[in-house]
XYZ file of C-alpha atoms in Angstrom:
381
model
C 176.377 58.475 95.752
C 177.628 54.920 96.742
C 174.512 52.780 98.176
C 176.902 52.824 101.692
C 176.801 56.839 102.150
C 173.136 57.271 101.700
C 171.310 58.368 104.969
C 168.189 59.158 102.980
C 166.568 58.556 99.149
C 163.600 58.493 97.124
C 163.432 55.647 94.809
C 161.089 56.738 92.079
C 159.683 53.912 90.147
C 158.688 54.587 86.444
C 156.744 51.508 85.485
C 154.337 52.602 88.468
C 153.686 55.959 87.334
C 153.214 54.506 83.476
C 150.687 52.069 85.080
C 148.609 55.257 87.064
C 148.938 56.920 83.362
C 147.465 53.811 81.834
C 144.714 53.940 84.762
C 143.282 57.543 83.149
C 143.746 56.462 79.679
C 141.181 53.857 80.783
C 138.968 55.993 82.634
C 138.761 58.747 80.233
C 139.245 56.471 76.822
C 138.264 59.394 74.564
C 140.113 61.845 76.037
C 143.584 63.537 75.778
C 145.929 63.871 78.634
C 147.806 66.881 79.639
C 150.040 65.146 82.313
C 150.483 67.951 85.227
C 154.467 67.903 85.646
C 154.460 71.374 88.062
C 156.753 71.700 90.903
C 159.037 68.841 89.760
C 156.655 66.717 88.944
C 155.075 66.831 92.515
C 158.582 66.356 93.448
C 159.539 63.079 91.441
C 161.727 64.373 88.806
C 160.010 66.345 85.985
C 162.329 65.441 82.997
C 162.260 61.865 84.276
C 158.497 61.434 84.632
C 158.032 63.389 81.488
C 159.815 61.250 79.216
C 158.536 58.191 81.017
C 155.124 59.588 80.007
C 156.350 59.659 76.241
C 157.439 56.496 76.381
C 153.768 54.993 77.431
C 151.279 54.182 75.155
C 148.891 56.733 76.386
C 147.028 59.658 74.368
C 149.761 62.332 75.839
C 148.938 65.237 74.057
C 151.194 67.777 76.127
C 152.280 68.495 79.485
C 150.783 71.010 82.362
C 152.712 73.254 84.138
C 151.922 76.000 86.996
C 154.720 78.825 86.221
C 156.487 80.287 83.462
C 159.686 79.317 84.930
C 158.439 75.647 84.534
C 157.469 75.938 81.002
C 161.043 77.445 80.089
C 162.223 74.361 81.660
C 160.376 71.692 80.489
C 160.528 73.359 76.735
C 164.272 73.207 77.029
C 163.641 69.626 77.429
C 162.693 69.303 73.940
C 160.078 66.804 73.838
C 157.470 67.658 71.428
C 154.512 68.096 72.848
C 152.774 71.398 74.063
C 152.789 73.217 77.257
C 149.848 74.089 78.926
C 150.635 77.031 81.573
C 147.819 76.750 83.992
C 148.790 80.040 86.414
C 148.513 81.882 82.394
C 150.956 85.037 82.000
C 150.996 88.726 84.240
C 152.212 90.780 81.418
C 152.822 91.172 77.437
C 156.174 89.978 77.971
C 155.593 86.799 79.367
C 152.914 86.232 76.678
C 155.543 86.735 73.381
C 157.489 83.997 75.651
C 154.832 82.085 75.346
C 154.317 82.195 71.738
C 158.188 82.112 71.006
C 158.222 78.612 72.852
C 154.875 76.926 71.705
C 153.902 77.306 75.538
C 149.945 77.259 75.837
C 148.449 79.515 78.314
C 145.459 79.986 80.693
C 143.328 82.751 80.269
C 141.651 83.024 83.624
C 141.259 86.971 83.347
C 140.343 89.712 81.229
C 143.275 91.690 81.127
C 144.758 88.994 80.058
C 142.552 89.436 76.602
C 143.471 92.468 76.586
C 146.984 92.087 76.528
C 146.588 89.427 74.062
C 144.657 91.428 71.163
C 146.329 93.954 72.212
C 149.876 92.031 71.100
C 147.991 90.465 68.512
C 147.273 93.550 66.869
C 151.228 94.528 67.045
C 152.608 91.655 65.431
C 150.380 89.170 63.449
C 151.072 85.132 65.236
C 153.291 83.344 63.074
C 151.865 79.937 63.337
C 149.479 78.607 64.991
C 148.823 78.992 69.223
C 146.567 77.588 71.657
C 144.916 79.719 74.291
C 142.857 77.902 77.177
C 140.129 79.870 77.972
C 139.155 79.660 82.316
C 135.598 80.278 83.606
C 135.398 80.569 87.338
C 132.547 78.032 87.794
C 132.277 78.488 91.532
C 135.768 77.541 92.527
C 136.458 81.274 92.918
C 140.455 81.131 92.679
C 141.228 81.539 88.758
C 138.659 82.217 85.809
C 136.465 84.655 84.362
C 132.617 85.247 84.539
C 130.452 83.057 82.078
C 129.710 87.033 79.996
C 133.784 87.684 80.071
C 134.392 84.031 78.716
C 131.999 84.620 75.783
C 133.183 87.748 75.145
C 137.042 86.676 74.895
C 136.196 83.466 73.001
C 134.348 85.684 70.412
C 137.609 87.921 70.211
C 139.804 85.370 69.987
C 137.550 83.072 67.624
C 138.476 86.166 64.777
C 142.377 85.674 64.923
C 143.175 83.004 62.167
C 145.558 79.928 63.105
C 144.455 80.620 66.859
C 143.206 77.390 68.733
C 140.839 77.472 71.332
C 140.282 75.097 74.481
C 137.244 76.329 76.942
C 138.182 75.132 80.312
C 137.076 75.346 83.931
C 138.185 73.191 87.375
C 136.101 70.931 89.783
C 136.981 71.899 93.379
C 134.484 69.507 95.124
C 134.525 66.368 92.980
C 136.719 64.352 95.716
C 133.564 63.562 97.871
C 130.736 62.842 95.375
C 128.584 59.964 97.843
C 128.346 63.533 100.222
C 125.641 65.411 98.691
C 126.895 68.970 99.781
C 130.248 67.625 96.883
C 127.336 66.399 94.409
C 125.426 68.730 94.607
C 128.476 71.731 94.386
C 129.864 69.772 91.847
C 126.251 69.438 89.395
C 126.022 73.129 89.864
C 129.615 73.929 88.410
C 128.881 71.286 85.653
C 125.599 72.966 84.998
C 127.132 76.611 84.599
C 129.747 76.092 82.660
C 127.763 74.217 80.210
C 125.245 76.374 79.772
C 128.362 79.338 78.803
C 129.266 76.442 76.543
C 125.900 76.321 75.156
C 125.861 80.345 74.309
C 129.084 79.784 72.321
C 128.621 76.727 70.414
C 126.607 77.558 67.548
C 129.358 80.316 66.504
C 132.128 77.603 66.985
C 129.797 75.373 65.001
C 129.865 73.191 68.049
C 133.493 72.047 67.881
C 134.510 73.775 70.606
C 136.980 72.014 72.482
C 137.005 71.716 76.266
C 138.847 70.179 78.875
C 137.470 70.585 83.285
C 138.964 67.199 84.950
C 141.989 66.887 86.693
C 142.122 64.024 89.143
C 139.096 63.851 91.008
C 137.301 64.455 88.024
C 138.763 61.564 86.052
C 137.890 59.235 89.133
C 133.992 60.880 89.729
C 132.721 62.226 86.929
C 132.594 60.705 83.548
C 130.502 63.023 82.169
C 133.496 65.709 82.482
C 136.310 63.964 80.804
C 135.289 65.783 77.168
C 138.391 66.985 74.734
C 140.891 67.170 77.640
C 141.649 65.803 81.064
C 144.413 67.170 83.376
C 145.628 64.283 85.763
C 148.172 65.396 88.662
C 148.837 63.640 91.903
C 146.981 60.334 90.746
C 149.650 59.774 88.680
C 151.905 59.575 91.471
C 149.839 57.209 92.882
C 148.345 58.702 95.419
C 144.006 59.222 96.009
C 142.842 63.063 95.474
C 139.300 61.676 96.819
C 138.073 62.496 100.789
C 137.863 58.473 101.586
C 139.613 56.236 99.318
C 143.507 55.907 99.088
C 145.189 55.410 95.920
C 145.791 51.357 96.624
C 141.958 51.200 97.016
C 141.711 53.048 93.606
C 144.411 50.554 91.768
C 146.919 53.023 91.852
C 150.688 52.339 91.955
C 152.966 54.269 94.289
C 155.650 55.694 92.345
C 157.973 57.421 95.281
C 159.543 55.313 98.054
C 160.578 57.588 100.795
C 163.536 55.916 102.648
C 166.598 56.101 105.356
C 168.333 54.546 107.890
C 168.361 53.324 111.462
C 171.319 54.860 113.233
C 170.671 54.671 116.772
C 169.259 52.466 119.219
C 168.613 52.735 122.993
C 166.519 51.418 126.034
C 164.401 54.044 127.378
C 162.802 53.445 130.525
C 159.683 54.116 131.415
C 158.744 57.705 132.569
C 161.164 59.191 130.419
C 160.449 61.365 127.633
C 161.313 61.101 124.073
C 162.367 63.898 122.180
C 161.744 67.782 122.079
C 158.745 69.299 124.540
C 158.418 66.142 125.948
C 155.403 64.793 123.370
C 155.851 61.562 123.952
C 156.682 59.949 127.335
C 157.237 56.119 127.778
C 154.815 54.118 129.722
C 157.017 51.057 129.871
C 160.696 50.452 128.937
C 161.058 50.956 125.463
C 163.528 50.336 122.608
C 163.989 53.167 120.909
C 165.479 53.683 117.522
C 166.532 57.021 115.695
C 166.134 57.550 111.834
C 168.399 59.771 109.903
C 165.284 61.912 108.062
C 163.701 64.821 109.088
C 161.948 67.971 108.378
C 165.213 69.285 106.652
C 164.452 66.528 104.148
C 161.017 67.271 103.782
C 159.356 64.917 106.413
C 156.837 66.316 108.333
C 157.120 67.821 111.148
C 153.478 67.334 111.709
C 153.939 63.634 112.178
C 152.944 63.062 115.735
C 152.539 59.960 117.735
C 151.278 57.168 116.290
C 152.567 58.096 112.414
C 153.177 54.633 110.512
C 156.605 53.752 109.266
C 157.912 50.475 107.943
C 161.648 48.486 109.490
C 162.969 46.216 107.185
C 165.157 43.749 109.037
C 167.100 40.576 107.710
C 164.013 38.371 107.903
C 160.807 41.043 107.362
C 159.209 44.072 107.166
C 157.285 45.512 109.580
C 155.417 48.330 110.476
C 155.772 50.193 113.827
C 155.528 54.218 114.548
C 156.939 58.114 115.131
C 157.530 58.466 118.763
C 158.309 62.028 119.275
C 158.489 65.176 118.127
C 160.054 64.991 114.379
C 163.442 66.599 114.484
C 164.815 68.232 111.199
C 167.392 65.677 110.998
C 165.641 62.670 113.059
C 162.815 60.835 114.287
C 162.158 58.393 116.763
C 160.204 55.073 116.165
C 159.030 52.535 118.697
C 160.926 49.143 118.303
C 159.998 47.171 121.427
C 158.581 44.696 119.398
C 161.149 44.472 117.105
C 164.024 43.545 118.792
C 165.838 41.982 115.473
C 165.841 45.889 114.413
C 169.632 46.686 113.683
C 171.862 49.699 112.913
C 171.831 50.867 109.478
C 168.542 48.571 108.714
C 166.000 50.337 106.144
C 162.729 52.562 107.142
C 160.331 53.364 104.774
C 158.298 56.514 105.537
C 155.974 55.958 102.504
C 156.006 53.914 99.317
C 154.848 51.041 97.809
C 153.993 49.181 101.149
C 152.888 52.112 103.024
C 151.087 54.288 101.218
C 151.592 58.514 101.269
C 147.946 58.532 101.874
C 147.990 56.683 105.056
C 151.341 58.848 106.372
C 149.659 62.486 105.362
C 146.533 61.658 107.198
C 148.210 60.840 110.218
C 150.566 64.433 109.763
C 147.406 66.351 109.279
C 148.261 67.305 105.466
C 147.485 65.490 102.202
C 150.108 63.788 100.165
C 150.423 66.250 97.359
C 152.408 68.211 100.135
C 154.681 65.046 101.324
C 155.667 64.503 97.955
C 156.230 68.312 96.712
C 158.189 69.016 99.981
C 161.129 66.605 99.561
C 164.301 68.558 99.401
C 167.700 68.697 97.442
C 169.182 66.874 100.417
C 167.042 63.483 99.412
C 168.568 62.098 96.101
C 166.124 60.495 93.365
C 167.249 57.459 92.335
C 164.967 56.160 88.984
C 163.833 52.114 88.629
């Protein structure tokens, strides 16, 4: 696409993300990173972002993944390193994948053990596998009970050239100074070390183990061990409850952008937009912006949601007036009266951070970034 069609794009830039990569390696120096790459790489490209990965100096051991479908994908990528499939498998078919494509998977239930001695017993491994075993810790969405965990790491621990990686996720470590998030957070810590404790001796306490992903990188030292798992910080953007990813020195790697197309005088009185959310209390100069929900803006974006003009001479920041339309929005430029046709908005990005937009659309970034569509094209710097 010529830079003269494009009504929207997302300019994705790699030396941003290698910098937010370079942030955990020094954060977690003694650990190895597992880059989470699921749903396109929170929707910046995943074969993009994971090569730019290999090409850092970072301790990237392997890559994370949600779905099978992603770890067929990224395997046919051919980069190297393991895949760590964090949703784990439903069935013994999905599990021979696995093996057949050096894909690592969660074990976050029992019949999941089940189906893996089970296989196991059928047809010897070949080589050697990884299997990351899940305690539920008090997160209460994926994992198995402290007892089940022993007793599958004890199966598992007879199979020769089988690997093992005892794992379990934080999911209150993105508000430690609030002592309900402390104290939730100690008490997860505290069980799943003492199931690490009842295994140890048998794996003569070389037992690897891996339970931070973002937050936990930023909050809690003490649970970086073998393996960390960093997702949207990567991207630049903050997992914690009060801090945005600038305040953390975090890069932005996606720059959300489009165009003006449209500009009228509104007077006041008048509405703007759909049900009438947004009526004029003076005249106004409107302008309309060719991005919308069909692109993966929010629709939740109500009054008052920062965007940035970029005019001849400067950039600067005004708001969403208006309902958000699936093709459109409205922004306030009474005070920009230099604003022209076909002049550059940025809805997030370097100099407006995701952060700042997602509070303001009642969401979190993770969800402005993985909701981008097909109909915004990636362009890598």
């Amino acid at each position: 696409m010529i830079e003269t069609t494009r009504r929207v794009w997302a300019e994705i830039d790699l030396e941003a993300f290698k910098k937010n990569l370079a942030v955990v390696s020094e954060l977690s120096p003694n650990s190895k990173i597992f880059p989470v790459v699921k749903s396109n790489a929170y929707g910046h490209g995943v074969e993009q972002i994971a090569k730019s990965a290999l090409e850092s100096p970072a301790r990237v051991t392997g890559f994370a993944v949600a779905t099978i479908q992603e770890a067929i994908e990224l395997h046919g990528l051919k980069l190297g390193r393991p895949i760590l499939l964090m949703n784990g498998f439903v069935n013994r078919e999905e599990l021979r994948l696995c093996m057949e494509l050096n894909v690592e998977p969660v074990i976050h239930a029992y019949y999941q053990v089940e189906i893996a001695l089970e296989l196991m017993s059928l047809k010897p491994m070949d080589g050697a596998a990884r299997f990351w075993v899940k305690m539920n810790s008090g997160m209460n969405r994926l994992g198995m009970s402290a007892e089940d965990c022993k007793k599958a790491l004890f199966s598992f621990k007879s199979i020769p050239s089988l690997e093992i990686v005892f794992m379990t996720h934080l999911a209150y470590a993105d508000d430690m100074d609030n002592p309900k998030s402390l104290s939730f957070t100690d008490k997860q810590l505290s069980r799943f070390m003492q199931a690490e404790e009842a295994v140890a001796q048998e794996f003569d306490n070389k037992l690897e183990v891996s339970i931070s992903a973002s937050a936990g990188i930023l909050t809690v030292p003490r649970a970086h061990r073998d393996y960390v798992r960093p997702g949207v910080m990567l991207y630049g953007s903050s997992p914690l409850a009060k801090r945005d990813g600038q305040d953390l020195g975090l890069h932005s790697v996606m720059t959300l952008s489009s165009r003006l197309i449209s500009i009228n005088k509104v007077l006041a009185g008048e509405a703007i937009g759909y049900n009438a959310t947004f009526v004029c209390d003076r005249d106004m100069r409107v302008g309309t912006v060719s991005i919308g929900y069909g692109d993966g803006y929010p629709r939740s974006a109500g009054n008052g949601t920062p965007v940035l003009v970029k005019t001849s001479s400067r950039v600067i920041r005004t708001q969403v007036i208006g309902r958000v339309s699936m093709d459109m929005i409205t922004i306030d430029l009474s005070e920009i009266q230099d604003a022209q046709i076909d002049d550059e908005v940025v809805l997030w990005g370097r100099e407006l951070g995701a952060d700042e937009v997602a509070a303001n659309a009642d969401t979190i970034a993770y969800e402005l970034f993985c909701k981008v569509t097909r109909r915004v094209p990636l362009t890598y710097v």
